[in-house]
Amino acid sequence: MSITRVLSAALLAVGLAAGPAVADDASPSPSASEDGGAPTQAGTSFRTATELDQGQQATASGSTGDYLYWSFPADSGQRPDVKATVKLPDSHGTQTWQLDVYDGLRRRQACQYGAATRTAPQGAATVQLACVMRTVRAWSEPWANDPLPGTYYVRLTVVDLGNADLGQPVSTEVRVDSKDIGGAAAVDGSLAKPLVPGIAVSADKSDDGKSAVLSSFGSDDGWSSGWWTDRWVWTGIGGVLAALAGIGGYALTRGTGRPRQVPPGV
């Protein structure tokens, strides 16, 4: 087999290995709803958090002192980026606003970077907050506080203001995007189920007799990312390169002529 044929076969193998990765990355994260309707209100607790798809920009009106809640889904390999803008009243004193992100177990998640707490000086028109989370992992130790696949909650509130400013109207904008980190964040393991709150609470009934749904994100199976990551592509490429190196070394050292005949008796 010539070196040209070997290289052609190797390139074909790499292309076949990379194909599933491209197909898998085509829709790695939830997107905005097809109807294009972004939420225009916020919940007042974890239980009533307004569901928000990644890529949507939610708006809500409230008052200083209110707790505003949204929820969004995040899958393994994603690094969510949560941004919030608060439009303040024309006349106000110094205010400090804070953006918090919690996972499906209501554990507060640390921000990798971004200003999650900011103070707006007197007379400022807006205050902008941001929280770039750590990459969501497919699996973690039970005692760890790593972000895991499932529902995440955004809480926006003012944490410091003067008494005269309490109850003044404000308007807010919240947007969640994410970056797909890919195989660099892959781990050996996965959750049996994503951290999505219980499907329904039978004890609480609405006027029409239906159970109160805590979250509609996720499904019983197939929601969280599977075993495939682009790390398998690089593993395959490494194996092909190692095989090429072995074949090339053999071709260079085996020689091209027939062994020289040694006359008898010499």
Coordinates of C-alpha atoms in Angstrom, one line a residue:
M1 CA 0.0 0.0 0.0
S2 CA 1.4 3.4 -1.0
I3 CA 1.8 6.4 1.3
T4 CA -0.8 8.2 -0.8
R5 CA -3.4 5.5 -0.3
V6 CA -2.7 5.5 3.5
L7 CA -3.2 9.3 3.7
S8 CA -6.4 9.1 1.7
A9 CA -7.8 6.4 4.0
A10 CA -6.8 8.4 7.1
L11 CA -8.5 11.6 5.8
L12 CA -11.6 9.6 5.1
A13 CA -11.6 8.1 8.6
V14 CA -11.2 11.6 10.2
G15 CA -14.1 12.9 8.1
L16 CA -16.4 10.1 9.2
A17 CA -15.4 10.7 12.8
A18 CA -16.1 14.5 12.6
G19 CA -19.5 14.0 10.9
P20 CA -21.4 13.1 14.0
A21 CA -19.8 16.0 15.9
V22 CA -21.1 18.5 13.4
A23 CA -24.6 17.0 13.5
D24 CA -24.6 17.0 17.3
D25 CA -23.5 20.6 17.5
A26 CA -26.2 21.7 15.1
S27 CA -28.8 22.2 18.0
P28 CA -26.8 22.0 21.3
S29 CA -29.0 24.3 23.3
P30 CA -32.6 25.4 23.6
S31 CA -33.4 28.5 21.6
A32 CA -36.2 31.1 21.6
S33 CA -39.7 29.8 21.2
E34 CA -41.0 29.5 17.7
D35 CA -43.9 31.9 18.3
G36 CA -41.3 34.6 19.1
G37 CA -43.2 35.7 22.2
A38 CA -40.7 36.8 24.9
P39 CA -42.0 37.0 28.5
T40 CA -43.2 40.4 29.6
Q41 CA -43.5 39.7 33.3
A42 CA -41.5 38.1 36.1
G43 CA -42.3 35.7 38.9
T44 CA -42.1 36.7 42.6
S45 CA -40.6 33.4 43.9
F46 CA -38.8 30.3 42.8
R47 CA -42.1 28.6 42.4
T48 CA -43.6 31.2 40.2
A49 CA -40.5 32.0 38.1
T50 CA -41.3 33.0 34.6
E51 CA -39.8 30.5 32.1
L52 CA -37.3 32.1 29.6
D53 CA -35.6 30.4 26.7
Q54 CA -32.0 31.0 25.9
G55 CA -31.7 33.8 23.3
Q56 CA -34.9 35.6 24.4
Q57 CA -35.0 39.0 26.1
A58 CA -37.5 39.1 28.8
T59 CA -39.0 42.4 30.1
A60 CA -40.9 43.1 33.3
S61 CA -42.1 46.0 35.4
G62 CA -41.9 46.1 39.2
S63 CA -41.1 48.2 42.2
T64 CA -37.9 48.7 44.2
G65 CA -37.9 46.1 46.9
D66 CA -39.6 43.3 44.8
Y67 CA -37.9 40.0 44.1
L68 CA -38.1 39.2 40.4
Y69 CA -37.6 35.6 39.2
W70 CA -37.0 33.9 35.8
S71 CA -36.0 30.4 35.0
F72 CA -34.1 28.9 32.0
P73 CA -32.7 25.6 30.9
A74 CA -29.0 24.8 30.5
D75 CA -27.4 21.6 29.3
S76 CA -24.0 20.1 29.8
G77 CA -21.1 21.7 28.0
Q78 CA -22.9 25.2 28.0
R79 CA -21.6 28.2 29.8
P80 CA -24.6 30.5 30.4
D81 CA -24.2 34.2 30.3
V82 CA -27.0 36.1 32.2
K83 CA -27.4 39.8 31.7
A84 CA -29.9 42.2 33.3
T85 CA -30.6 45.9 32.8
V86 CA -32.7 47.9 35.3
K87 CA -34.2 51.2 34.2
L88 CA -34.5 53.4 37.3
P89 CA -36.9 56.3 38.0
D90 CA -36.0 59.8 37.1
S91 CA -35.4 60.8 40.7
H92 CA -33.8 58.4 43.1
G93 CA -30.9 58.1 45.6
T94 CA -28.0 55.6 45.5
Q95 CA -29.2 52.1 45.0
T96 CA -27.4 48.7 44.9
W97 CA -28.8 46.0 42.7
Q98 CA -27.9 42.3 42.7
L99 CA -28.3 39.4 40.2
D100 CA -28.2 35.9 41.6
V101 CA -28.4 32.5 39.7
Y102 CA -29.5 29.3 41.4
D103 CA -29.6 25.7 40.0
G104 CA -32.5 23.3 40.2
L105 CA -31.6 22.4 43.8
R106 CA -31.8 26.1 44.6
R107 CA -28.0 26.3 45.3
R108 CA -26.6 29.7 44.5
Q109 CA -24.1 29.5 41.6
A110 CA -20.9 31.5 41.6
C111 CA -20.2 33.8 38.7
Q112 CA -17.0 33.0 36.7
Y113 CA -16.8 36.7 35.9
G114 CA -19.1 39.7 35.4
A115 CA -20.5 42.3 37.8
A116 CA -23.4 40.6 39.5
T117 CA -23.7 43.4 42.1
R118 CA -23.6 47.1 41.1
T119 CA -24.4 50.4 42.8
A120 CA -26.2 53.0 40.8
P121 CA -25.4 56.6 41.9
Q122 CA -28.0 59.2 42.5
G123 CA -29.8 60.2 39.3
A124 CA -28.4 57.3 37.2
A125 CA -30.8 56.2 34.4
T126 CA -29.9 52.5 34.4
V127 CA -27.8 49.9 36.1
Q128 CA -26.4 46.9 34.2
L129 CA -25.6 43.5 35.8
A130 CA -24.0 40.4 34.3
C131 CA -23.1 36.9 35.5
V132 CA -21.1 34.4 33.3
M133 CA -21.5 31.1 35.0
R134 CA -19.1 28.2 35.1
T135 CA -19.5 25.6 32.4
V136 CA -22.4 23.1 33.1
R137 CA -21.0 19.6 33.8
A138 CA -22.6 16.4 32.9
W139 CA -21.8 14.8 36.2
S140 CA -20.4 15.9 39.6
E141 CA -19.7 14.5 43.1
P142 CA -22.7 14.7 45.4
W143 CA -20.9 17.1 47.8
A144 CA -19.8 19.5 45.0
N145 CA -21.5 22.7 44.0
D146 CA -20.8 22.3 40.3
P147 CA -23.5 23.5 37.8
L148 CA -25.3 20.5 36.4
P149 CA -27.8 20.1 33.6
G150 CA -31.3 21.3 34.4
T151 CA -33.3 24.4 35.3
Y152 CA -31.6 27.5 36.5
Y153 CA -33.2 30.5 38.3
V154 CA -32.4 34.2 37.9
R155 CA -33.2 36.5 40.8
L156 CA -33.0 40.2 40.5
T157 CA -33.5 42.6 43.4
V158 CA -32.3 45.7 45.1
V159 CA -30.2 45.0 48.2
D160 CA -29.5 48.6 49.4
L161 CA -31.5 51.8 49.0
G162 CA -32.9 54.7 51.0
N163 CA -36.3 54.5 52.5
A164 CA -37.6 57.2 50.3
D165 CA -36.9 55.1 47.2
L166 CA -38.7 52.0 48.4
G167 CA -41.6 51.1 46.2
Q168 CA -40.7 53.3 43.2
P169 CA -41.5 51.8 39.8
V170 CA -38.7 50.3 37.7
S171 CA -38.6 48.3 34.4
T172 CA -36.1 45.4 33.8
E173 CA -34.7 43.5 30.9
V174 CA -33.1 40.1 31.3
R175 CA -31.4 38.0 28.6
V176 CA -29.7 34.6 28.8
D177 CA -27.2 33.3 26.2
S178 CA -24.7 30.5 26.4
K179 CA -21.5 29.4 24.7
D180 CA -21.0 25.8 23.8
I181 CA -17.6 24.8 25.3
G182 CA -17.7 21.3 23.8
G183 CA -15.4 18.4 24.6
A184 CA -13.1 20.6 26.7
A185 CA -15.7 20.4 29.5
A186 CA -16.6 16.7 29.0
V187 CA -16.4 14.4 32.1
D188 CA -16.7 10.6 32.5
G189 CA -20.3 10.4 33.7
S190 CA -23.8 11.8 33.4
L191 CA -26.8 12.4 35.5
A192 CA -29.7 9.9 35.3
K193 CA -32.1 12.9 35.2
P194 CA -31.5 16.7 34.8
L195 CA -32.1 18.9 37.8
V196 CA -35.6 20.0 36.8
P197 CA -38.1 20.6 39.6
G198 CA -40.9 18.1 40.1
I199 CA -43.4 17.9 37.2
A200 CA -46.4 18.9 39.4
V201 CA -47.5 19.5 42.9
S202 CA -50.8 17.6 43.4
A203 CA -51.6 19.3 46.7
D204 CA -51.9 22.7 44.9
K205 CA -54.8 23.0 42.5
S206 CA -55.7 26.0 40.4
D207 CA -59.2 27.1 39.6
D208 CA -59.6 24.8 36.6
G209 CA -58.5 21.8 38.8
K210 CA -55.1 21.3 37.1
S211 CA -51.9 20.7 39.1
A212 CA -49.5 23.6 39.5
V213 CA -46.5 22.9 37.2
L214 CA -43.2 24.0 38.7
S215 CA -41.3 23.8 35.4
S216 CA -42.0 22.5 31.9
F217 CA -38.3 22.4 30.9
G218 CA -36.8 19.0 30.1
S219 CA -38.2 15.5 29.5
D220 CA -38.0 12.1 31.0
D221 CA -35.2 11.1 28.6
G222 CA -33.1 12.5 25.8
W223 CA -33.0 16.1 27.1
S224 CA -29.5 16.1 28.6
S225 CA -26.5 15.7 26.4
G226 CA -25.5 12.1 25.6
W227 CA -22.1 10.4 25.7
W228 CA -20.9 11.9 22.4
T229 CA -18.6 15.0 22.5
D230 CA -16.0 16.3 20.1
R231 CA -13.4 14.9 22.4
W232 CA -14.0 11.6 20.5
V233 CA -13.0 13.3 17.3
W234 CA -9.7 14.4 18.6
T235 CA -9.1 11.0 20.1
G236 CA -9.7 9.5 16.7
I237 CA -7.4 12.0 15.0
G238 CA -4.7 11.1 17.5
G239 CA -5.1 7.4 16.8
V240 CA -4.9 8.0 13.0
L241 CA -1.8 10.2 13.3
A242 CA -0.1 7.5 15.5
A243 CA -0.9 4.9 12.9
L244 CA 0.4 7.1 10.1
A245 CA 3.6 7.7 12.0
G246 CA 4.1 3.9 12.5
I247 CA 3.4 3.2 8.8
G248 CA 5.7 6.0 7.7
G249 CA 8.5 4.8 9.9
Y250 CA 8.2 1.3 8.6
A251 CA 8.3 2.5 5.0
L252 CA 11.4 4.5 5.6
T253 CA 13.4 1.8 7.4
R254 CA 12.4 -1.4 5.5
G255 CA 14.6 -0.8 2.5
T256 CA 13.8 -1.2 -1.2
G257 CA 16.2 -3.8 -2.7
R258 CA 16.5 -7.5 -2.4
P259 CA 19.0 -8.8 0.2
R260 CA 22.5 -9.3 -1.2
Q261 CA 23.5 -12.9 -1.8
V262 CA 26.6 -14.0 0.1
P263 CA 28.7 -16.5 -1.8
P264 CA 29.1 -19.8 -0.1
G265 CA 32.3 -20.4 1.8
V266 CA 32.8 -16.7 2.5

